[in-house]
Every structure is written in C-alpha cells, then in structure tokens.
Amino acid sequence: MEPPCSFHPCDEAVIATNDDATDCKRCAVRLGYWKDEYIGYFVRNQDRKAPEINRGYFARVKGVEMCVEKFLKKTNGDCQIINLGCGFDTLYFRLRDTSHQVKNFIELDFPTVTARKCYTIKRNKALLAKIHDEDGEVRLSPTDMHGPSYHLMGVDLRNLDELDNKLQQAEVNYSLPTIFLAECVLVYIEMQNCKNLLKWISNKFTNAVFVNYEQVNMNDRFGEVMLNNLRSRGCSLASVEACVSLDTQVNRFLECGWTGSRAWDMVQVYQSLPEAERQRIERIEMLDEGELLLQLFQHYCLVVAWIGELFQDIEITCVNV
C-alpha cells in the first residue's frame, strides 16, 4: 500500500482556486454569457469581473462542453464521466436537463471541497432531486455522496490506492468508455505524482478520453506575470514544466502510455465556437482593447488525450464549418 499523501503547504491555496473559479462563472452566467441554473446554489457572490475574465470563462466552459458533447454522441450515453478536481462544477446537473444520460458520473476533489458540495446539495431540493430517482436512494457521509448514477467523493489524487478504493465505491467500470475532465487541476500536482496518475489511468482503463484545460506558454513574460500572481497567493504550479508549450502538454500524455493527444490554445478554441454565439456574447460587454484577452487566450489551452481509438479523429478547429 502507498502511504497516504501528507497535506502540502499550498493545498489550501489550491482549494481556494475553486471559490475563485465559481465566483467567475457565477458572474458570467448572471450577465448572460451562458445558462446555468445551478451555479447560484454554490456561490452568492455578486462581484463584477472584468469583461476579459468573463469572456475567458465562456471559452473555457464552452470548450469543455464541446468535447463532452462529441464524446456523448460517439458513445450514445453508454459511458461514464469522471470529473477530477471537480470543485463546484455543475455539469452533472446541467446534463440532467438535456437528453444526454450517462451510466455513471463521478466527481472527485479534496475532502474539504466535497464536504461543502455535499452540504449544499443536501440542503437544496432542486439539486438533490437531480441525483435520486423514485427507485434510488442517496447515501451520504460528511465528504461523500452516492446516488444511483452519481458519486461525489473526497480524495487526494496523489494517493492512487485511495483513488482506486474510491472509484470502486463508485462502482466504476474500467472497460466502459470514460471521459476524464480536469480544469486547472494537473498543474497543481507535482510532476511525478501527475505522471503516476496519468500512467495509472492509462493502465486501468481500456477506452478513455482525457480533456484537460490548463495554462500554456508559461515561459514568456506574460506567463511569468501569471506565475508570480499565483505565487503571491501561496499557489505553486507544481507541474508548470508541462505548460511550456502545446507540445509539452501533448507529450505529458504520450509519455504516460496514452495512445494519442492533441492540443489547441484558447484562441483556436474560441474561434471554433459558432460565429452567431461569439457575436452574441461579444455584445454583452465591450472590451477597451482586445490585447489582454488575446494574451489570456494564448496562455490557456485545451488538451485531449485518448486510450484506444474512440477519440483519435477529434478536431476542434473545424466544428463551426
């Protein structure tokens, strides 16, 4: 057995990034960038964010949704979703309002985060009703929640024995097509631990896709400013060496046994969104000038890696053709 991972000094700062991201998503939703009827249950903050931040989160959310949509169409719902470092993400609840259904939806994060998410779900009927049906019960502990096809669990992703145990509790099927989602998660995990995690997944799952939203081009001046800002908040980007370029992002997966991988910066992802949708959100708020947004988009990326052949033909940059 692996010894349990000790709590790292920067873990608290990493946990706090969930609150920041949820605040930003809430602001953008309130302004009409996209619809999310559930984010307001997890955060009440009404602070107004800069237009560049709102537009950046729009591209982030829609980019990940685009990949999930392609995966669900390929599998016809005969699949499972595993959300790593899920925070207060509401994808499960939003999917329940669509025609898309999946066999199993698993969310994992630090226990302090999942405890808060469990508490919020438990005290809001609109959320709880999405998790249990007439035949299913919901089992609760302070940090974990288990419904018929939804599992929210506290775990340290650096401890693979603990992760394996939690996934078994969630009745994971290692042979079922699986999509892993991670938004600014891997970058906070030390390089060796991150490699161990990606190798473990590639060995365990026979047919899987990994969608990773993360920083890129971090070795230039703008990237250095981003790094210093995070460090000033006590946040260390432990795997920043994988964020040097799109190539290093891709190679991180290839070196860990994944069949293939592709990466796009957020300039490309944003341009791939339907033109009418881009025009709609660009009317919500005016930018003083577009240089800051362009720099932000150039320093974040969407990476898709796969095991098996299910996702080998993915192409993001032509989705609006």
PDB file of C-alpha atoms in Angstrom:
ATOM      1  CA  MET A   1       0.000   0.000   0.000  1.00  0.00           C
ATOM      2  CA  GLU A   2       1.115   3.555  -0.701  1.00  0.00           C
ATOM      3  CA  PRO A   3       1.380   5.713   2.395  1.00  0.00           C
ATOM      4  CA  PRO A   4      -1.250   8.464   2.473  1.00  0.00           C
ATOM      5  CA  CYS A   5      -0.005  11.725   0.977  1.00  0.00           C
ATOM      6  CA  SER A   6       0.632  14.413   3.552  1.00  0.00           C
ATOM      7  CA  PHE A   7      -1.178  17.719   3.262  1.00  0.00           C
ATOM      8  CA  HIS A   8       1.033  20.037   1.211  1.00  0.00           C
ATOM      9  CA  PRO A   9       1.575  23.663   2.295  1.00  0.00           C
ATOM     10  CA  CYS A  10      -0.055  25.048  -0.874  1.00  0.00           C
ATOM     11  CA  ASP A  11      -3.101  22.740  -0.785  1.00  0.00           C
ATOM     12  CA  GLU A  12      -5.219  25.369   0.974  1.00  0.00           C
ATOM     13  CA  ALA A  13      -4.377  27.914  -1.723  1.00  0.00           C
ATOM     14  CA  VAL A  14      -5.218  25.375  -4.438  1.00  0.00           C
ATOM     15  CA  ILE A  15      -8.540  24.641  -2.729  1.00  0.00           C
ATOM     16  CA  ALA A  16      -9.280  28.386  -2.722  1.00  0.00           C
ATOM     17  CA  THR A  17      -8.970  28.486  -6.516  1.00  0.00           C
ATOM     18  CA  ASN A  18     -12.303  26.631  -6.628  1.00  0.00           C
ATOM     19  CA  ASP A  19     -14.021  29.582  -4.954  1.00  0.00           C
ATOM     20  CA  ASP A  20     -12.387  31.994  -7.411  1.00  0.00           C
ATOM     21  CA  ALA A  21     -13.456  29.940 -10.443  1.00  0.00           C
ATOM     22  CA  THR A  22     -17.009  29.544  -9.126  1.00  0.00           C
ATOM     23  CA  ASP A  23     -17.258  33.294  -8.487  1.00  0.00           C
ATOM     24  CA  CYS A  24     -16.116  33.997 -12.053  1.00  0.00           C
ATOM     25  CA  LYS A  25     -18.559  31.505 -13.564  1.00  0.00           C
ATOM     26  CA  ARG A  26     -21.399  32.925 -11.477  1.00  0.00           C
ATOM     27  CA  CYS A  27     -20.636  36.452 -12.691  1.00  0.00           C
ATOM     28  CA  ALA A  28     -20.566  35.413 -16.357  1.00  0.00           C
ATOM     29  CA  VAL A  29     -23.793  33.425 -16.008  1.00  0.00           C
ATOM     30  CA  ARG A  30     -25.542  36.337 -14.321  1.00  0.00           C
ATOM     31  CA  LEU A  31     -24.564  38.587 -17.251  1.00  0.00           C
ATOM     32  CA  GLY A  32     -25.952  36.072 -19.768  1.00  0.00           C
ATOM     33  CA  TYR A  33     -22.824  34.519 -21.274  1.00  0.00           C
ATOM     34  CA  TRP A  34     -24.331  31.049 -20.855  1.00  0.00           C
ATOM     35  CA  LYS A  35     -27.164  29.440 -18.904  1.00  0.00           C
ATOM     36  CA  ASP A  36     -26.547  27.633 -15.639  1.00  0.00           C
ATOM     37  CA  GLU A  37     -29.467  27.408 -13.236  1.00  0.00           C
ATOM     38  CA  TYR A  38     -27.386  25.633 -10.594  1.00  0.00           C
ATOM     39  CA  ILE A  39     -24.204  27.681 -10.086  1.00  0.00           C
ATOM     40  CA  GLY A  40     -26.081  30.144  -7.861  1.00  0.00           C
ATOM     41  CA  TYR A  41     -26.650  27.457  -5.218  1.00  0.00           C
ATOM     42  CA  PHE A  42     -22.896  27.190  -4.670  1.00  0.00           C
ATOM     43  CA  VAL A  43     -21.927  30.863  -4.572  1.00  0.00           C
ATOM     44  CA  ARG A  44     -23.803  34.038  -3.725  1.00  0.00           C
ATOM     45  CA  ASN A  45     -21.062  36.479  -4.675  1.00  0.00           C
ATOM     46  CA  GLN A  46     -22.256  39.333  -6.868  1.00  0.00           C
ATOM     47  CA  ASP A  47     -18.833  40.856  -7.642  1.00  0.00           C
ATOM     48  CA  ARG A  48     -18.436  42.058 -11.191  1.00  0.00           C
ATOM     49  CA  LYS A  49     -15.449  40.616 -13.041  1.00  0.00           C
ATOM     50  CA  ALA A  50     -13.534  42.211 -15.895  1.00  0.00           C
ATOM     51  CA  PRO A  51     -15.006  41.574 -19.374  1.00  0.00           C
ATOM     52  CA  GLU A  52     -11.849  39.674 -20.387  1.00  0.00           C
ATOM     53  CA  ILE A  53     -12.347  37.278 -17.456  1.00  0.00           C
ATOM     54  CA  ASN A  54     -15.993  36.699 -18.354  1.00  0.00           C
ATOM     55  CA  ARG A  55     -15.182  36.012 -21.979  1.00  0.00           C
ATOM     56  CA  GLY A  56     -12.302  33.741 -20.972  1.00  0.00           C
ATOM     57  CA  TYR A  57     -14.581  31.644 -18.765  1.00  0.00           C
ATOM     58  CA  PHE A  58     -17.137  31.475 -21.558  1.00  0.00           C
ATOM     59  CA  ALA A  59     -14.499  29.972 -23.866  1.00  0.00           C
ATOM     60  CA  ARG A  60     -13.372  27.589 -21.103  1.00  0.00           C
ATOM     61  CA  VAL A  61     -16.863  26.290 -20.311  1.00  0.00           C
ATOM     62  CA  LYS A  62     -17.927  26.007 -23.951  1.00  0.00           C
ATOM     63  CA  GLY A  63     -14.664  24.362 -24.989  1.00  0.00           C
ATOM     64  CA  VAL A  64     -15.042  21.617 -22.382  1.00  0.00           C
ATOM     65  CA  GLU A  65     -18.757  21.237 -23.220  1.00  0.00           C
ATOM     66  CA  MET A  66     -17.851  20.826 -26.885  1.00  0.00           C
ATOM     67  CA  CYS A  67     -15.595  17.861 -26.053  1.00  0.00           C
ATOM     68  CA  VAL A  68     -18.176  16.295 -23.739  1.00  0.00           C
ATOM     69  CA  GLU A  69     -20.837  16.646 -26.419  1.00  0.00           C
ATOM     70  CA  LYS A  70     -18.660  14.890 -29.009  1.00  0.00           C
ATOM     71  CA  PHE A  71     -17.908  12.092 -26.539  1.00  0.00           C
ATOM     72  CA  LEU A  72     -21.563  11.558 -25.635  1.00  0.00           C
ATOM     73  CA  LYS A  73     -22.553  11.412 -29.309  1.00  0.00           C
ATOM     74  CA  LYS A  74     -19.883   8.792 -30.002  1.00  0.00           C
ATOM     75  CA  THR A  75     -20.930   6.609 -27.076  1.00  0.00           C
ATOM     76  CA  ASN A  76     -24.717   7.214 -27.153  1.00  0.00           C
ATOM     77  CA  GLY A  77     -24.566   7.625 -23.387  1.00  0.00           C
ATOM     78  CA  ASP A  78     -23.105   4.163 -22.815  1.00  0.00           C
ATOM     79  CA  CYS A  79     -20.246   5.729 -20.886  1.00  0.00           C
ATOM     80  CA  GLN A  80     -19.086   7.302 -17.662  1.00  0.00           C
ATOM     81  CA  ILE A  81     -17.735  10.734 -16.778  1.00  0.00           C
ATOM     82  CA  ILE A  82     -15.052  11.268 -14.133  1.00  0.00           C
ATOM     83  CA  ASN A  83     -14.525  14.891 -13.107  1.00  0.00           C
ATOM     84  CA  LEU A  84     -11.130  15.318 -11.426  1.00  0.00           C
ATOM     85  CA  GLY A  85     -10.808  18.298  -9.095  1.00  0.00           C
ATOM     86  CA  CYS A  86     -14.492  18.946  -9.731  1.00  0.00           C
ATOM     87  CA  GLY A  87     -14.897  21.850  -7.329  1.00  0.00           C
ATOM     88  CA  PHE A  88     -18.421  23.255  -7.548  1.00  0.00           C
ATOM     89  CA  ASP A  89     -18.785  22.384 -11.223  1.00  0.00           C
ATOM     90  CA  THR A  90     -22.431  21.905 -12.237  1.00  0.00           C
ATOM     91  CA  LEU A  91     -22.034  19.783 -15.373  1.00  0.00           C
ATOM     92  CA  TYR A  92     -23.893  16.812 -13.880  1.00  0.00           C
ATOM     93  CA  PHE A  93     -26.964  18.912 -13.109  1.00  0.00           C
ATOM     94  CA  ARG A  94     -26.900  20.638 -16.485  1.00  0.00           C
ATOM     95  CA  LEU A  95     -26.657  17.310 -18.315  1.00  0.00           C
ATOM     96  CA  ARG A  96     -29.678  16.053 -16.399  1.00  0.00           C
ATOM     97  CA  ASP A  97     -31.703  18.815 -18.084  1.00  0.00           C
ATOM     98  CA  THR A  98     -30.751  17.549 -21.549  1.00  0.00           C
ATOM     99  CA  SER A  99     -31.438  14.382 -23.483  1.00  0.00           C
ATOM    100  CA  HIS A 100     -27.943  13.138 -22.618  1.00  0.00           C
ATOM    101  CA  GLN A 101     -27.762  10.486 -19.929  1.00  0.00           C
ATOM    102  CA  VAL A 102     -24.661   8.597 -18.810  1.00  0.00           C
ATOM    103  CA  LYS A 103     -24.246   5.312 -16.945  1.00  0.00           C
ATOM    104  CA  ASN A 104     -22.132   6.821 -14.187  1.00  0.00           C
ATOM    105  CA  PHE A 105     -20.978  10.312 -13.220  1.00  0.00           C
ATOM    106  CA  ILE A 106     -18.136  10.535 -10.689  1.00  0.00           C
ATOM    107  CA  GLU A 107     -16.779  13.724  -9.107  1.00  0.00           C
ATOM    108  CA  LEU A 108     -13.557  13.846  -7.081  1.00  0.00           C
ATOM    109  CA  ASP A 109     -11.830  16.617  -5.144  1.00  0.00           C
ATOM    110  CA  PHE A 110     -10.175  17.369  -1.822  1.00  0.00           C
ATOM    111  CA  PRO A 111     -12.457  16.285   1.068  1.00  0.00           C
ATOM    112  CA  THR A 112     -12.794  19.883   2.280  1.00  0.00           C
ATOM    113  CA  VAL A 113     -14.276  20.798  -1.114  1.00  0.00           C
ATOM    114  CA  THR A 114     -16.567  17.775  -1.455  1.00  0.00           C
ATOM    115  CA  ALA A 115     -17.831  18.293   2.114  1.00  0.00           C
ATOM    116  CA  ARG A 116     -19.062  21.766   1.133  1.00  0.00           C
ATOM    117  CA  LYS A 117     -20.552  20.472  -2.113  1.00  0.00           C
ATOM    118  CA  CYS A 118     -22.322  17.617  -0.278  1.00  0.00           C
ATOM    119  CA  TYR A 119     -23.743  20.071   2.235  1.00  0.00           C
ATOM    120  CA  THR A 120     -25.030  22.416  -0.493  1.00  0.00           C
ATOM    121  CA  ILE A 121     -26.646  19.584  -2.454  1.00  0.00           C
ATOM    122  CA  LYS A 122     -28.206  18.095   0.669  1.00  0.00           C
ATOM    123  CA  ARG A 123     -29.892  21.342   1.714  1.00  0.00           C
ATOM    124  CA  ASN A 124     -31.270  22.267  -1.734  1.00  0.00           C
ATOM    125  CA  LYS A 125     -34.098  20.103  -3.051  1.00  0.00           C
ATOM    126  CA  ALA A 126     -33.580  21.291  -6.631  1.00  0.00           C
ATOM    127  CA  LEU A 127     -30.097  19.741  -6.589  1.00  0.00           C
ATOM    128  CA  LEU A 128     -30.914  16.644  -4.573  1.00  0.00           C
ATOM    129  CA  ALA A 129     -33.866  15.817  -6.832  1.00  0.00           C
ATOM    130  CA  LYS A 130     -31.492  15.514  -9.789  1.00  0.00           C
ATOM    131  CA  ILE A 131     -29.425  12.858  -8.011  1.00  0.00           C
ATOM    132  CA  HIS A 132     -32.014  10.400  -6.785  1.00  0.00           C
ATOM    133  CA  ASP A 133     -34.938   8.985  -8.713  1.00  0.00           C
ATOM    134  CA  GLU A 134     -38.034   7.221  -7.422  1.00  0.00           C
ATOM    135  CA  ASP A 135     -36.224   3.925  -7.033  1.00  0.00           C
ATOM    136  CA  GLY A 136     -32.835   5.160  -5.890  1.00  0.00           C
ATOM    137  CA  GLU A 137     -31.587   6.275  -2.530  1.00  0.00           C
ATOM    138  CA  VAL A 138     -28.801   8.727  -1.754  1.00  0.00           C
ATOM    139  CA  ARG A 139     -26.120   7.648   0.716  1.00  0.00           C
ATOM    140  CA  LEU A 140     -24.276  10.433   2.493  1.00  0.00           C
ATOM    141  CA  SER A 141     -21.204  10.878   4.649  1.00  0.00           C
ATOM    142  CA  PRO A 142     -19.641  14.224   5.604  1.00  0.00           C
ATOM    143  CA  THR A 143     -17.443  14.219   2.463  1.00  0.00           C
ATOM    144  CA  ASP A 144     -19.065  11.690   0.113  1.00  0.00           C
ATOM    145  CA  MET A 145     -22.393  11.274  -1.660  1.00  0.00           C
ATOM    146  CA  HIS A 146     -23.632   8.251  -3.603  1.00  0.00           C
ATOM    147  CA  GLY A 147     -26.749   8.213  -5.778  1.00  0.00           C
ATOM    148  CA  PRO A 148     -27.915   5.666  -8.369  1.00  0.00           C
ATOM    149  CA  SER A 149     -25.625   7.099 -11.061  1.00  0.00           C
ATOM    150  CA  TYR A 150     -23.865   9.995  -9.314  1.00  0.00           C
ATOM    151  CA  HIS A 151     -20.924   9.802  -6.916  1.00  0.00           C
ATOM    152  CA  LEU A 152     -19.178  12.735  -5.225  1.00  0.00           C
ATOM    153  CA  MET A 153     -16.146  11.759  -3.142  1.00  0.00           C
ATOM    154  CA  GLY A 154     -13.294  13.353  -1.270  1.00  0.00           C
ATOM    155  CA  VAL A 155      -9.885  12.024  -2.289  1.00  0.00           C
ATOM    156  CA  ASP A 156      -6.271  13.101  -2.740  1.00  0.00           C
ATOM    157  CA  LEU A 157      -5.479  12.410  -6.405  1.00  0.00           C
ATOM    158  CA  ARG A 158      -1.819  11.926  -5.447  1.00  0.00           C
ATOM    159  CA  ASN A 159      -2.730   8.788  -3.494  1.00  0.00           C
ATOM    160  CA  LEU A 160      -3.535   6.128  -6.095  1.00  0.00           C
ATOM    161  CA  ASP A 161      -4.537   3.433  -3.592  1.00  0.00           C
ATOM    162  CA  GLU A 162      -7.095   5.810  -2.125  1.00  0.00           C
ATOM    163  CA  LEU A 163      -8.260   6.792  -5.612  1.00  0.00           C
ATOM    164  CA  ASP A 164      -8.691   3.148  -6.617  1.00  0.00           C
ATOM    165  CA  ASN A 165     -10.693   2.467  -3.458  1.00  0.00           C
ATOM    166  CA  LYS A 166     -12.972   5.456  -4.057  1.00  0.00           C
ATOM    167  CA  LEU A 167     -13.618   4.515  -7.679  1.00  0.00           C
ATOM    168  CA  GLN A 168     -14.574   1.013  -6.586  1.00  0.00           C
ATOM    169  CA  GLN A 169     -17.043   2.532  -4.114  1.00  0.00           C
ATOM    170  CA  ALA A 170     -18.494   4.433  -7.083  1.00  0.00           C
ATOM    171  CA  GLU A 171     -18.885   1.149  -8.996  1.00  0.00           C
ATOM    172  CA  VAL A 172     -16.600   2.336 -11.775  1.00  0.00           C
ATOM    173  CA  ASN A 173     -16.422   0.148 -14.876  1.00  0.00           C
ATOM    174  CA  TYR A 174     -12.852   0.116 -16.189  1.00  0.00           C
ATOM    175  CA  SER A 175     -13.911  -1.250 -19.585  1.00  0.00           C
ATOM    176  CA  LEU A 176     -16.700   1.283 -20.229  1.00  0.00           C
ATOM    177  CA  PRO A 177     -15.824   4.303 -22.417  1.00  0.00           C
ATOM    178  CA  THR A 178     -14.817   7.007 -19.937  1.00  0.00           C
ATOM    179  CA  ILE A 179     -14.143  10.721 -20.247  1.00  0.00           C
ATOM    180  CA  PHE A 180     -11.945  12.405 -17.646  1.00  0.00           C
ATOM    181  CA  LEU A 181     -12.318  16.141 -17.140  1.00  0.00           C
ATOM    182  CA  ALA A 182      -9.739  18.364 -15.454  1.00  0.00           C
ATOM    183  CA  GLU A 183      -9.811  22.155 -15.399  1.00  0.00           C
ATOM    184  CA  CYS A 184      -6.580  23.618 -13.966  1.00  0.00           C
ATOM    185  CA  VAL A 185      -6.016  20.518 -11.826  1.00  0.00           C
ATOM    186  CA  LEU A 186      -2.968  18.624 -13.109  1.00  0.00           C
ATOM    187  CA  VAL A 187      -0.820  21.755 -12.977  1.00  0.00           C
ATOM    188  CA  TYR A 188      -1.126  21.811  -9.169  1.00  0.00           C
ATOM    189  CA  ILE A 189       0.046  18.191  -8.807  1.00  0.00           C
ATOM    190  CA  GLU A 190       3.806  17.556  -8.547  1.00  0.00           C
ATOM    191  CA  MET A 191       5.235  16.244 -11.840  1.00  0.00           C
ATOM    192  CA  GLN A 192       5.992  12.723 -10.626  1.00  0.00           C
ATOM    193  CA  ASN A 193       2.624  12.360  -8.927  1.00  0.00           C
ATOM    194  CA  CYS A 194       0.943  13.672 -12.062  1.00  0.00           C
ATOM    195  CA  LYS A 195       2.793  11.150 -14.233  1.00  0.00           C
ATOM    196  CA  ASN A 196       1.860   8.367 -11.818  1.00  0.00           C
ATOM    197  CA  LEU A 197      -1.809   9.384 -12.060  1.00  0.00           C
ATOM    198  CA  LEU A 198      -1.853   9.528 -15.868  1.00  0.00           C
ATOM    199  CA  LYS A 199       0.015   6.212 -16.155  1.00  0.00           C
ATOM    200  CA  TRP A 200      -2.369   4.609 -13.667  1.00  0.00           C
ATOM    201  CA  ILE A 201      -5.397   5.737 -15.707  1.00  0.00           C
ATOM    202  CA  SER A 202      -3.862   4.554 -18.983  1.00  0.00           C
ATOM    203  CA  ASN A 203      -3.181   1.143 -17.442  1.00  0.00           C
ATOM    204  CA  LYS A 204      -6.583   0.771 -15.781  1.00  0.00           C
ATOM    205  CA  PHE A 205      -8.957   1.973 -18.494  1.00  0.00           C
ATOM    206  CA  THR A 206      -9.223   0.314 -21.896  1.00  0.00           C
ATOM    207  CA  ASN A 207     -11.171   3.064 -23.678  1.00  0.00           C
ATOM    208  CA  ALA A 208     -10.807   6.575 -22.300  1.00  0.00           C
ATOM    209  CA  VAL A 209     -10.558  10.243 -23.179  1.00  0.00           C
ATOM    210  CA  PHE A 210      -8.949  12.964 -21.083  1.00  0.00           C
ATOM    211  CA  VAL A 211      -9.964  16.617 -21.534  1.00  0.00           C
ATOM    212  CA  ASN A 212      -7.520  18.955 -19.823  1.00  0.00           C
ATOM    213  CA  TYR A 213      -7.974  22.744 -19.620  1.00  0.00           C
ATOM    214  CA  GLU A 214      -4.803  24.375 -18.391  1.00  0.00           C
ATOM    215  CA  GLN A 215      -2.110  27.026 -18.727  1.00  0.00           C
ATOM    216  CA  VAL A 216       0.309  27.036 -21.663  1.00  0.00           C
ATOM    217  CA  ASN A 217       3.177  29.204 -22.975  1.00  0.00           C
ATOM    218  CA  MET A 218       4.213  29.864 -19.382  1.00  0.00           C
ATOM    219  CA  ASN A 219       7.857  30.596 -20.218  1.00  0.00           C
ATOM    220  CA  ASP A 220       7.274  34.073 -21.682  1.00  0.00           C
ATOM    221  CA  ARG A 221       6.832  37.431 -19.929  1.00  0.00           C
ATOM    222  CA  PHE A 222       3.047  37.224 -19.640  1.00  0.00           C
ATOM    223  CA  GLY A 223       3.347  33.680 -18.285  1.00  0.00           C
ATOM    224  CA  GLU A 224       5.831  34.873 -15.674  1.00  0.00           C
ATOM    225  CA  VAL A 225       3.370  37.542 -14.524  1.00  0.00           C
ATOM    226  CA  MET A 226       0.679  34.846 -14.177  1.00  0.00           C
ATOM    227  CA  LEU A 227       3.069  32.648 -12.181  1.00  0.00           C
ATOM    228  CA  ASN A 228       4.042  35.482  -9.848  1.00  0.00           C
ATOM    229  CA  ASN A 229       0.397  36.333  -9.259  1.00  0.00           C
ATOM    230  CA  LEU A 230      -0.363  32.751  -8.250  1.00  0.00           C
ATOM    231  CA  ARG A 231       2.743  32.512  -6.065  1.00  0.00           C
ATOM    232  CA  SER A 232       1.728  35.683  -4.240  1.00  0.00           C
ATOM    233  CA  ARG A 233      -1.452  33.847  -3.238  1.00  0.00           C
ATOM    234  CA  GLY A 234       0.528  30.859  -1.973  1.00  0.00           C
ATOM    235  CA  CYS A 235      -0.210  28.796  -5.085  1.00  0.00           C
ATOM    236  CA  SER A 236       2.626  26.883  -6.677  1.00  0.00           C
ATOM    237  CA  LEU A 237       2.209  25.475 -10.185  1.00  0.00           C
ATOM    238  CA  ALA A 238       3.957  22.215  -9.350  1.00  0.00           C
ATOM    239  CA  SER A 239       3.736  20.854 -12.917  1.00  0.00           C
ATOM    240  CA  VAL A 240       4.412  24.091 -14.770  1.00  0.00           C
ATOM    241  CA  GLU A 241       7.121  22.416 -16.889  1.00  0.00           C
ATOM    242  CA  ALA A 242       4.302  20.611 -18.722  1.00  0.00           C
ATOM    243  CA  CYS A 243       2.798  24.024 -19.525  1.00  0.00           C
ATOM    244  CA  VAL A 244       5.666  25.418 -21.601  1.00  0.00           C
ATOM    245  CA  SER A 245       4.008  24.757 -24.977  1.00  0.00           C
ATOM    246  CA  LEU A 246       1.263  22.796 -26.701  1.00  0.00           C
ATOM    247  CA  ASP A 247       3.912  20.153 -27.458  1.00  0.00           C
ATOM    248  CA  THR A 248       4.820  19.696 -23.790  1.00  0.00           C
ATOM    249  CA  GLN A 249       1.128  19.405 -22.957  1.00  0.00           C
ATOM    250  CA  VAL A 250       0.685  16.671 -25.583  1.00  0.00           C
ATOM    251  CA  ASN A 251       3.895  14.862 -24.637  1.00  0.00           C
ATOM    252  CA  ARG A 252       2.863  14.685 -20.984  1.00  0.00           C
ATOM    253  CA  PHE A 253       0.156  12.209 -22.015  1.00  0.00           C
ATOM    254  CA  LEU A 254       2.145  10.339 -24.671  1.00  0.00           C
ATOM    255  CA  GLU A 255       4.936   9.700 -22.166  1.00  0.00           C
ATOM    256  CA  CYS A 256       2.411   8.163 -19.775  1.00  0.00           C
ATOM    257  CA  GLY A 257       1.087   5.491 -22.117  1.00  0.00           C
ATOM    258  CA  TRP A 258      -1.794   7.318 -23.798  1.00  0.00           C
ATOM    259  CA  THR A 259      -2.476   6.331 -27.411  1.00  0.00           C
ATOM    260  CA  GLY A 260      -2.585   9.877 -28.756  1.00  0.00           C
ATOM    261  CA  SER A 261      -3.127  13.523 -27.839  1.00  0.00           C
ATOM    262  CA  ARG A 262      -3.888  16.885 -29.440  1.00  0.00           C
ATOM    263  CA  ALA A 263      -3.869  20.430 -28.081  1.00  0.00           C
ATOM    264  CA  TRP A 264      -5.264  23.821 -29.071  1.00  0.00           C
ATOM    265  CA  ASP A 265      -4.752  27.205 -27.464  1.00  0.00           C
ATOM    266  CA  MET A 266      -7.877  29.095 -26.467  1.00  0.00           C
ATOM    267  CA  VAL A 267      -7.558  31.446 -29.444  1.00  0.00           C
ATOM    268  CA  GLN A 268      -8.259  28.421 -31.641  1.00  0.00           C
ATOM    269  CA  VAL A 269     -10.958  27.068 -29.331  1.00  0.00           C
ATOM    270  CA  TYR A 270     -12.777  30.408 -29.195  1.00  0.00           C
ATOM    271  CA  GLN A 271     -12.653  30.785 -32.981  1.00  0.00           C
ATOM    272  CA  SER A 272     -14.099  27.279 -33.347  1.00  0.00           C
ATOM    273  CA  LEU A 273     -17.280  28.233 -31.484  1.00  0.00           C
ATOM    274  CA  PRO A 274     -20.306  29.088 -33.643  1.00  0.00           C
ATOM    275  CA  GLU A 275     -19.980  32.597 -35.056  1.00  0.00           C
ATOM    276  CA  ALA A 276     -23.502  33.597 -34.010  1.00  0.00           C
ATOM    277  CA  GLU A 277     -22.735  32.596 -30.424  1.00  0.00           C
ATOM    278  CA  ARG A 278     -19.483  34.576 -30.413  1.00  0.00           C
ATOM    279  CA  GLN A 279     -21.261  37.632 -31.800  1.00  0.00           C
ATOM    280  CA  ARG A 280     -23.973  37.295 -29.151  1.00  0.00           C
ATOM    281  CA  ILE A 281     -21.598  37.266 -26.186  1.00  0.00           C
ATOM    282  CA  GLU A 282     -19.351  39.966 -27.656  1.00  0.00           C
ATOM    283  CA  ARG A 283     -22.345  42.297 -27.461  1.00  0.00           C
ATOM    284  CA  ILE A 284     -22.779  41.703 -23.714  1.00  0.00           C
ATOM    285  CA  GLU A 285     -19.717  43.742 -22.734  1.00  0.00           C
ATOM    286  CA  MET A 286     -17.343  45.905 -24.714  1.00  0.00           C
ATOM    287  CA  LEU A 287     -13.590  45.428 -24.367  1.00  0.00           C
ATOM    288  CA  ASP A 288     -11.419  48.543 -24.042  1.00  0.00           C
ATOM    289  CA  GLU A 289      -8.995  46.782 -26.362  1.00  0.00           C
ATOM    290  CA  GLY A 290      -8.538  43.161 -27.267  1.00  0.00           C
ATOM    291  CA  GLU A 291      -4.856  42.716 -26.427  1.00  0.00           C
ATOM    292  CA  LEU A 292      -5.362  41.438 -22.860  1.00  0.00           C
ATOM    293  CA  LEU A 293      -7.991  38.910 -23.940  1.00  0.00           C
ATOM    294  CA  LEU A 294      -5.724  37.705 -26.741  1.00  0.00           C
ATOM    295  CA  GLN A 295      -2.860  37.232 -24.272  1.00  0.00           C
ATOM    296  CA  LEU A 296      -5.113  35.319 -21.878  1.00  0.00           C
ATOM    297  CA  PHE A 297      -6.332  33.061 -24.673  1.00  0.00           C
ATOM    298  CA  GLN A 298      -2.735  32.436 -25.776  1.00  0.00           C
ATOM    299  CA  HIS A 299      -1.822  31.279 -22.270  1.00  0.00           C
ATOM    300  CA  TYR A 300      -4.558  28.687 -21.775  1.00  0.00           C
ATOM    301  CA  CYS A 301      -5.238  25.579 -23.803  1.00  0.00           C
ATOM    302  CA  LEU A 302      -7.494  22.580 -24.252  1.00  0.00           C
ATOM    303  CA  VAL A 303      -5.760  19.206 -24.475  1.00  0.00           C
ATOM    304  CA  VAL A 304      -7.482  15.973 -25.491  1.00  0.00           C
ATOM    305  CA  ALA A 305      -5.752  12.633 -24.985  1.00  0.00           C
ATOM    306  CA  TRP A 306      -7.128   9.170 -25.646  1.00  0.00           C
ATOM    307  CA  ILE A 307      -6.659   5.481 -24.940  1.00  0.00           C
ATOM    308  CA  GLY A 308      -7.976   3.254 -27.715  1.00  0.00           C
ATOM    309  CA  GLU A 309      -9.464   4.607 -30.930  1.00  0.00           C
ATOM    310  CA  LEU A 310     -12.688   6.274 -29.830  1.00  0.00           C
ATOM    311  CA  PHE A 311     -11.438   9.849 -29.958  1.00  0.00           C
ATOM    312  CA  GLN A 312      -8.475   9.650 -32.324  1.00  0.00           C
ATOM    313  CA  ASP A 313     -10.250  11.671 -35.021  1.00  0.00           C
ATOM    314  CA  ILE A 314     -11.174  14.613 -32.793  1.00  0.00           C
ATOM    315  CA  GLU A 315     -10.881  18.019 -34.435  1.00  0.00           C
ATOM    316  CA  ILE A 316     -11.928  21.167 -32.633  1.00  0.00           C
ATOM    317  CA  THR A 317     -10.932  23.847 -35.096  1.00  0.00           C
ATOM    318  CA  CYS A 318     -13.493  22.870 -37.708  1.00  0.00           C
ATOM    319  CA  VAL A 319     -16.599  22.390 -35.551  1.00  0.00           C
ATOM    320  CA  ASN A 320     -18.324  25.516 -36.857  1.00  0.00           C
ATOM    321  CA  VAL A 321     -17.882  24.611 -40.535  1.00  0.00           C
TER     322      VAL A 321
END
